Amino acid sequence: MSAMPSAQHLSRASGSRLRGKVATTEALGLWRRLTLQVPGWPGSRPGQFALLQADPSRCFLARAISVSDESGERVSFIIAPVGDATTELCGLAEGETVWVLGPLGNGFDTDALVSSAGRVAVVAGGVGLAPFPLLLSRLQGNPATASSEVMVLLGFRDAAQAAAAGPVQAAAALMGEAGGRCRLEVSTEDGSRGPAEKVTDLLARHLRPGDRVVVCGPEAMAKAVWQVCRTVPDVRSWFSLEAKMACGVGSCHGCAITLADGSYARVCHEGPVFGGVEVFGD
Ligand SMILES: Cc1cc2nc3c(=O)[nH]c(=O)nc-3n(C[C@H](O)[C@H](O)[C@H](O)COP(=O)(O)OP(=O)(O)OC[C@H]3O[C@@H](n4cnc5c(N)ncnc54)[C@H](O)[C@@H]3O)c2cc1C
Ligand code: FES
C-alpha cells in the first residue's frame, strides 16, 4: 500500500492539522483498522504517528496513534479500544470525520537498518505491531534490503489478540513475493496459538551477533527485549516508546521521559523512536 514520499516533502509538510474522513473501518479481532482519506497528508516515515480525534468528540485531547500504512492520502491506523478516545475512534463509521495532526515524531531510520550485513528483527508486542506494515513495505522498497534477512516476531496475550496480525502478515508475504527474505513467527502467552511463550522467547531463540532490532510494545516487554539484546554481541536496537501525550508537538513537555544518562527527552518530539542504549544504558 505504501508510496515513498521525498525527504524534502516530509520536512516541509510534517505536522499539519488535517481533516480526514473514514474511508474504511474493519475489525482485526478485538481491534480495528481505520483507513482515513486525509487531503493534504504529506506522507510519513515508519514509526511516525498522528494525533487523532473524532469530530465531534467527547474527549478533550486527541490521542497518539502510529501510522500503520499509507498510500498517498489514504492512511491506515490499527487501534485497540482501551479507553474513551480509542473506543470512540473504533466506533466511527465510513464517511465520518476525524481530525488528524501529523505526521509527528522521528520514526525508524530504514537506511540504518539495512546499511550493514546481518539481519533485521522486527519485534512487536500487542498493538505495538501497528507501525510495522509500513516499515516492512518501506524495507521492501529499499534496494539495500536485498542483502538483509528480515525476521518478524509478534507476541500476543492470546489467540483473540493474534487475530490482528493480518496486516503485518500481508506485508511480510509481499516482501517474500518480491524476492525478499522475510520470515514471521507469532507467539501467544496463554498458548492458545502454538506453544505458550512470549515474544522474548522467540527473540532469544533467533537473535544472532550483528542483528539489528526494532521494537514496539508495552514498557515491560520493551525492557525484557532489551535484556535479550544485551546478551548478544554487536546487536543494535531501536525502541518506539509510549507516553501519555497532550500537544504532540514538543510544547507542553507532558510526555517527557528520563533517558539512561539522566537527560530528558520528549517522546513526541525527540522520539517516539530511541536507540536501546539511549533508553536503557549499557
Ligand atoms: C507514539 C505513540 C503511538 C501509539 N500508537 C498506537 C497505535 O497505533 N494504536 C493504539 O491502539 N494505541 C497507540 N498508542 C496508545 C494510545 O495513544 C493510547 O492507548 C490512547 O491514548 C488511550 O486513550 P483512551 O482515551 O482510549 O484511553 P485512556 O482512558 O486515556 O486510557 C486507558 C488506559 O490506557 C492507559 N494509557 C493511556 N494512554 C497511554 C499511553 N500513551 N501509553 C500507555 N498507556 C496509556 C491509561 O493509563 C489507562 O489505563 C500510541 C501511543 C503513543 C505515545
Ligand atoms: S506531548 Fe507535549 S511535549 Fe510531548
Coordinates of C-alpha atoms and ligand atoms in Angstrom, one line a residue:
M1 CA 0.0 0.0 0.0
S2 CA 2.8 2.4 0.8
A3 CA 4.1 5.1 -1.6
M4 CA 7.5 6.6 -0.7
P5 CA 7.4 10.4 -0.1
S6 CA 10.5 12.5 -0.7
A7 CA 12.5 13.7 2.3
Q8 CA 12.0 17.3 1.2
H9 CA 8.2 16.8 1.0
L10 CA 8.2 15.3 4.5
S11 CA 10.2 18.0 6.2
R12 CA 8.1 20.8 4.5
A13 CA 4.7 19.4 5.4
S14 CA 5.1 17.5 8.7
G15 CA 2.7 18.0 11.5
S16 CA -0.2 19.7 9.7
R17 CA -3.7 19.6 11.3
L18 CA -5.8 18.0 8.6
R19 CA -9.5 16.9 8.4
G20 CA -9.8 13.3 7.3
K21 CA -12.8 11.1 6.6
V22 CA -13.2 7.4 7.4
A23 CA -12.7 5.6 4.1
T24 CA -13.0 2.0 5.6
T25 CA -13.2 0.5 9.0
E26 CA -12.6 -3.2 9.6
A27 CA -12.4 -5.5 12.5
L28 CA -9.0 -7.0 13.3
G29 CA -10.1 -9.4 16.0
L30 CA -10.7 -7.1 19.1
W31 CA -9.1 -4.1 17.4
R32 CA -9.9 -2.1 14.3
R33 CA -8.1 -0.9 11.3
L34 CA -9.3 2.6 10.4
T35 CA -8.3 3.9 7.0
L36 CA -8.8 7.6 6.5
Q37 CA -8.8 9.7 3.4
V38 CA -6.7 12.7 4.5
P39 CA -6.5 15.5 1.9
G40 CA -3.1 17.1 2.2
W41 CA -1.4 14.2 4.0
P42 CA 2.3 14.6 3.2
G43 CA 3.5 11.0 3.7
S44 CA 5.3 9.6 6.7
R45 CA 8.2 7.6 7.8
P46 CA 7.5 4.2 9.5
G47 CA 7.2 4.8 13.3
Q48 CA 5.8 8.3 13.0
F49 CA 2.4 8.9 14.5
A50 CA -0.6 11.2 14.3
L51 CA -2.9 12.7 17.0
L52 CA -6.4 11.5 16.1
Q53 CA -9.6 12.9 17.4
A54 CA -13.1 12.1 16.2
D55 CA -15.2 15.2 15.2
P56 CA -17.3 15.7 17.2
S57 CA -15.6 14.1 20.2
R58 CA -16.5 13.6 23.8
C59 CA -12.7 13.6 24.6
F60 CA -10.8 16.9 25.2
L61 CA -7.5 15.7 23.8
A62 CA -6.6 13.9 20.6
R63 CA -4.7 10.6 21.0
A64 CA -1.4 9.4 19.6
I65 CA -1.8 6.5 17.1
S66 CA 1.0 5.2 14.9
V67 CA 0.7 5.4 11.1
S68 CA 0.2 1.7 10.1
D69 CA 0.3 2.1 6.4
E70 CA -0.4 4.7 3.7
S71 CA -1.0 5.1 0.0
G72 CA -1.0 8.7 -1.0
E73 CA -3.7 10.4 1.1
R74 CA -5.2 7.1 2.3
V75 CA -3.7 6.5 5.8
S76 CA -4.4 3.4 7.9
F77 CA -4.2 3.1 11.7
I78 CA -4.6 0.0 13.9
I79 CA -6.4 0.9 17.1
A80 CA -7.0 -1.1 20.3
P81 CA -10.1 0.3 22.2
V82 CA -8.6 0.6 25.7
G83 CA -10.4 3.8 26.9
D84 CA -12.8 6.6 25.8
A85 CA -10.9 8.1 22.9
T86 CA -9.8 4.9 21.3
T87 CA -13.2 3.3 21.7
E88 CA -14.7 6.4 20.0
L89 CA -12.3 6.1 17.1
C90 CA -13.0 2.4 16.8
G91 CA -16.8 3.2 16.7
L92 CA -16.6 5.6 13.7
A93 CA -18.5 4.7 10.5
E94 CA -17.4 5.2 6.9
G95 CA -17.7 8.9 5.9
E96 CA -17.4 10.3 9.5
T97 CA -14.8 13.0 10.2
V98 CA -11.5 12.7 12.1
W99 CA -9.0 15.5 12.9
V100 CA -5.5 14.3 12.1
L101 CA -2.5 16.2 13.4
G102 CA 0.6 14.6 11.8
P103 CA 2.8 13.0 10.8
L104 CA 4.6 13.6 14.1
G105 CA 7.8 12.3 15.8
N106 CA 11.0 10.9 14.3
G107 CA 10.2 7.4 13.1
F108 CA 12.6 4.5 12.3
D109 CA 15.6 5.1 10.1
T110 CA 15.2 2.3 7.5
D111 CA 18.5 3.1 5.8
A112 CA 20.4 2.5 9.1
L113 CA 18.5 -0.8 9.5
V114 CA 19.7 -2.2 6.2
S115 CA 23.1 -0.4 5.9
S116 CA 25.3 -3.3 7.1
A117 CA 25.3 -7.0 6.6
G118 CA 23.2 -9.0 9.1
R119 CA 19.5 -9.4 9.8
V120 CA 16.7 -7.1 10.8
A121 CA 14.5 -8.3 13.6
V122 CA 11.1 -6.6 13.9
V123 CA 9.7 -7.3 17.4
A124 CA 6.1 -6.3 18.4
G125 CA 4.0 -6.8 21.5
G126 CA 0.2 -6.5 21.2
V127 CA -0.9 -3.4 19.4
G128 CA 2.8 -2.5 19.1
L129 CA 2.5 -4.2 15.7
A130 CA 0.8 -1.1 14.4
P131 CA 3.7 0.7 12.7
F132 CA 5.2 -2.4 11.1
P133 CA 3.1 -2.9 7.9
L134 CA 4.6 0.5 6.7
L135 CA 8.1 -0.4 8.0
L136 CA 8.0 -3.7 6.0
S137 CA 6.8 -2.1 2.8
R138 CA 9.5 0.6 3.1
L139 CA 12.1 -2.1 3.7
Q140 CA 10.8 -3.9 0.7
G141 CA 11.2 -0.7 -1.4
N142 CA 14.8 -0.2 -0.2
P143 CA 17.4 -1.8 -2.6
A144 CA 19.8 -2.4 0.3
T145 CA 17.3 -4.8 1.9
A146 CA 18.1 -7.3 -0.8
S147 CA 21.2 -8.3 1.2
S148 CA 19.3 -8.5 4.5
E149 CA 17.1 -11.1 6.0
V150 CA 14.0 -9.7 7.9
M151 CA 12.6 -11.6 10.8
V152 CA 9.2 -10.5 12.2
L153 CA 8.4 -11.7 15.7
L154 CA 4.9 -10.9 17.0
G155 CA 3.8 -11.5 20.6
F156 CA 0.2 -11.5 21.8
R157 CA -1.6 -12.3 25.0
D158 CA -3.9 -14.8 23.3
A159 CA -5.4 -16.0 20.0
A160 CA -8.0 -13.3 20.1
Q161 CA -5.3 -10.6 20.0
A162 CA -3.3 -12.6 17.5
A163 CA -6.2 -12.2 15.0
A164 CA -4.9 -8.7 14.4
A165 CA -1.7 -10.0 12.9
G166 CA -3.2 -9.9 9.3
P167 CA -1.8 -6.6 8.0
V168 CA 1.8 -7.5 9.2
Q169 CA 1.5 -11.0 7.7
A170 CA 0.3 -9.5 4.4
A171 CA 3.2 -7.0 4.3
A172 CA 5.7 -9.9 5.1
A173 CA 4.1 -12.0 2.4
L174 CA 4.5 -9.2 -0.1
M175 CA 8.2 -8.9 0.8
G176 CA 8.6 -12.6 0.2
E177 CA 6.8 -12.5 -3.2
A178 CA 9.1 -9.6 -4.2
G179 CA 12.1 -11.9 -3.7
G180 CA 13.0 -10.6 -0.2
R181 CA 13.9 -12.9 2.6
C182 CA 11.3 -12.5 5.3
R183 CA 10.1 -14.9 8.0
L184 CA 7.4 -14.3 10.5
E185 CA 6.6 -16.1 13.8
V186 CA 3.8 -15.5 16.3
S187 CA 3.7 -16.3 20.0
T188 CA 0.8 -16.3 22.4
E189 CA 1.4 -16.1 26.2
D190 CA -1.5 -18.4 27.0
G191 CA -0.6 -21.0 24.4
S192 CA -3.9 -20.6 22.6
R193 CA -2.0 -20.4 19.3
G194 CA 1.1 -22.6 19.4
P195 CA 3.2 -23.1 22.5
A196 CA 2.7 -20.8 25.4
E197 CA 5.6 -18.3 25.2
K198 CA 6.5 -14.7 25.0
V199 CA 7.9 -12.8 22.1
T200 CA 11.2 -12.5 24.0
D201 CA 11.4 -16.3 23.9
L202 CA 11.2 -16.2 20.1
L203 CA 13.8 -13.4 20.1
A204 CA 16.2 -15.3 22.4
R205 CA 16.0 -18.3 20.1
H206 CA 16.7 -16.4 16.9
L207 CA 18.9 -13.4 17.8
R208 CA 22.5 -13.5 16.4
P209 CA 25.5 -11.3 16.7
G210 CA 25.3 -8.3 14.3
D211 CA 21.4 -8.3 14.1
R212 CA 19.5 -5.0 14.2
V213 CA 16.3 -5.0 16.2
V214 CA 13.3 -2.7 16.1
V215 CA 10.8 -2.9 18.9
C216 CA 7.3 -1.6 19.6
G217 CA 5.2 -2.7 22.5
P218 CA 4.4 -2.2 26.2
E219 CA 7.1 -1.0 28.6
A220 CA 7.6 -4.3 30.4
M221 CA 8.0 -6.1 27.1
A222 CA 10.5 -3.4 25.8
K223 CA 12.6 -3.8 28.9
A224 CA 12.6 -7.6 28.5
V225 CA 13.6 -7.3 24.8
W226 CA 16.5 -5.1 25.8
Q227 CA 17.7 -7.7 28.3
V228 CA 17.8 -10.3 25.5
C229 CA 19.5 -7.8 23.1
R230 CA 22.3 -7.1 25.6
T231 CA 23.3 -10.7 25.9
V232 CA 24.3 -11.0 22.2
P233 CA 27.3 -9.1 20.9
D234 CA 27.1 -6.3 18.3
V235 CA 23.3 -6.1 18.4
R236 CA 21.9 -2.6 17.7
S237 CA 18.3 -1.8 18.7
W238 CA 15.7 0.9 18.4
F239 CA 12.6 1.2 20.6
S240 CA 9.4 3.0 19.8
L241 CA 8.2 4.3 23.3
E242 CA 4.8 5.3 24.6
A243 CA 4.0 8.1 26.9
K244 CA 0.8 10.0 27.6
M245 CA 0.6 13.0 25.3
A246 CA -1.1 16.3 25.2
C247 CA 0.2 18.7 22.5
G248 CA 2.1 16.0 20.5
V249 CA 4.5 18.6 19.1
G250 CA 7.1 19.3 21.8
S251 CA 5.5 22.3 23.5
C252 CA 3.9 21.0 26.7
H253 CA 6.6 18.6 28.0
G254 CA 3.8 16.3 29.2
C255 CA 5.5 13.3 27.5
A256 CA 9.0 13.8 28.9
I257 CA 11.0 10.7 29.9
T258 CA 14.4 10.4 31.6
L259 CA 17.0 8.7 29.4
A260 CA 19.8 6.4 30.7
D261 CA 22.3 9.3 31.0
G262 CA 19.8 11.4 33.1
S263 CA 18.8 13.8 30.4
Y264 CA 15.2 14.4 29.4
A265 CA 13.6 13.7 26.1
R266 CA 10.1 14.4 24.8
V267 CA 8.6 11.2 23.3
C268 CA 6.6 13.2 20.8
H269 CA 9.4 15.3 19.5
E270 CA 12.8 13.6 20.1
G271 CA 11.0 10.2 19.8
P272 CA 9.0 8.1 19.8
V273 CA 11.9 6.0 18.4
F274 CA 15.1 6.0 20.6
G275 CA 18.2 3.8 20.5
G276 CA 18.3 1.0 23.0
V277 CA 21.5 2.3 24.7
E278 CA 20.0 5.8 24.9
V279 CA 16.9 4.5 26.8
F280 CA 18.3 1.6 28.9
G281 CA 22.1 2.3 29.2
D282 CA 24.6 -0.5 28.9
Ligands
LIG1 C1 3.7 7.4 19.9 C2 2.5 6.6 20.2 C3 1.9 5.7 19.3 C4 0.8 5.0 19.6 N1 0.3 4.2 18.7 C5 -0.9 3.5 19.0 C6 -1.5 2.7 17.9 O1 -1.0 2.6 16.8 N2 -2.6 2.0 18.3 C7 -3.2 2.1 19.5 O2 -4.2 1.5 19.8 N3 -2.6 2.8 20.5 C8 -1.5 3.5 20.2 N4 -0.9 4.3 21.2 C9 -1.5 4.3 22.6 C10 -2.7 5.2 22.6 O3 -2.3 6.6 22.4 C11 -3.4 5.1 24.0 O4 -3.9 3.8 24.1 C12 -4.6 6.1 24.0 O5 -4.0 7.4 24.2 C13 -5.5 5.8 25.1 O6 -6.6 6.7 25.1 P1 -8.0 6.4 25.6 O7 -8.8 7.6 25.8 O8 -8.7 5.4 24.7 O9 -7.8 5.7 26.9 P2 -7.5 6.4 28.3 O10 -8.8 6.4 29.1 O11 -6.7 7.6 28.2 O12 -6.5 5.3 28.9 C14 -6.9 3.9 29.0 C15 -5.8 3.2 29.7 O13 -4.6 3.2 28.9 C16 -3.6 3.9 29.6 N5 -2.9 4.8 28.6 C17 -3.4 5.9 28.0 N6 -2.6 6.4 27.2 C18 -1.5 5.6 27.2 C19 -0.2 5.7 26.5 N7 0.1 6.6 25.6 N8 0.7 4.7 26.9 C20 0.4 3.8 27.7 N9 -0.8 3.7 28.4 C21 -1.7 4.6 28.1 C22 -4.2 4.7 30.7 O14 -3.4 4.8 31.9 C23 -5.4 3.8 31.0 O15 -5.0 2.7 31.9 C24 0.2 5.0 20.9 C25 0.8 5.9 21.9 C26 1.9 6.6 21.5 C27 2.5 7.5 22.6
FES2 S1 3.0 15.8 24.3 FE1 3.5 17.9 24.6 S2 5.7 17.9 24.5 FE2 5.2 15.8 24.0

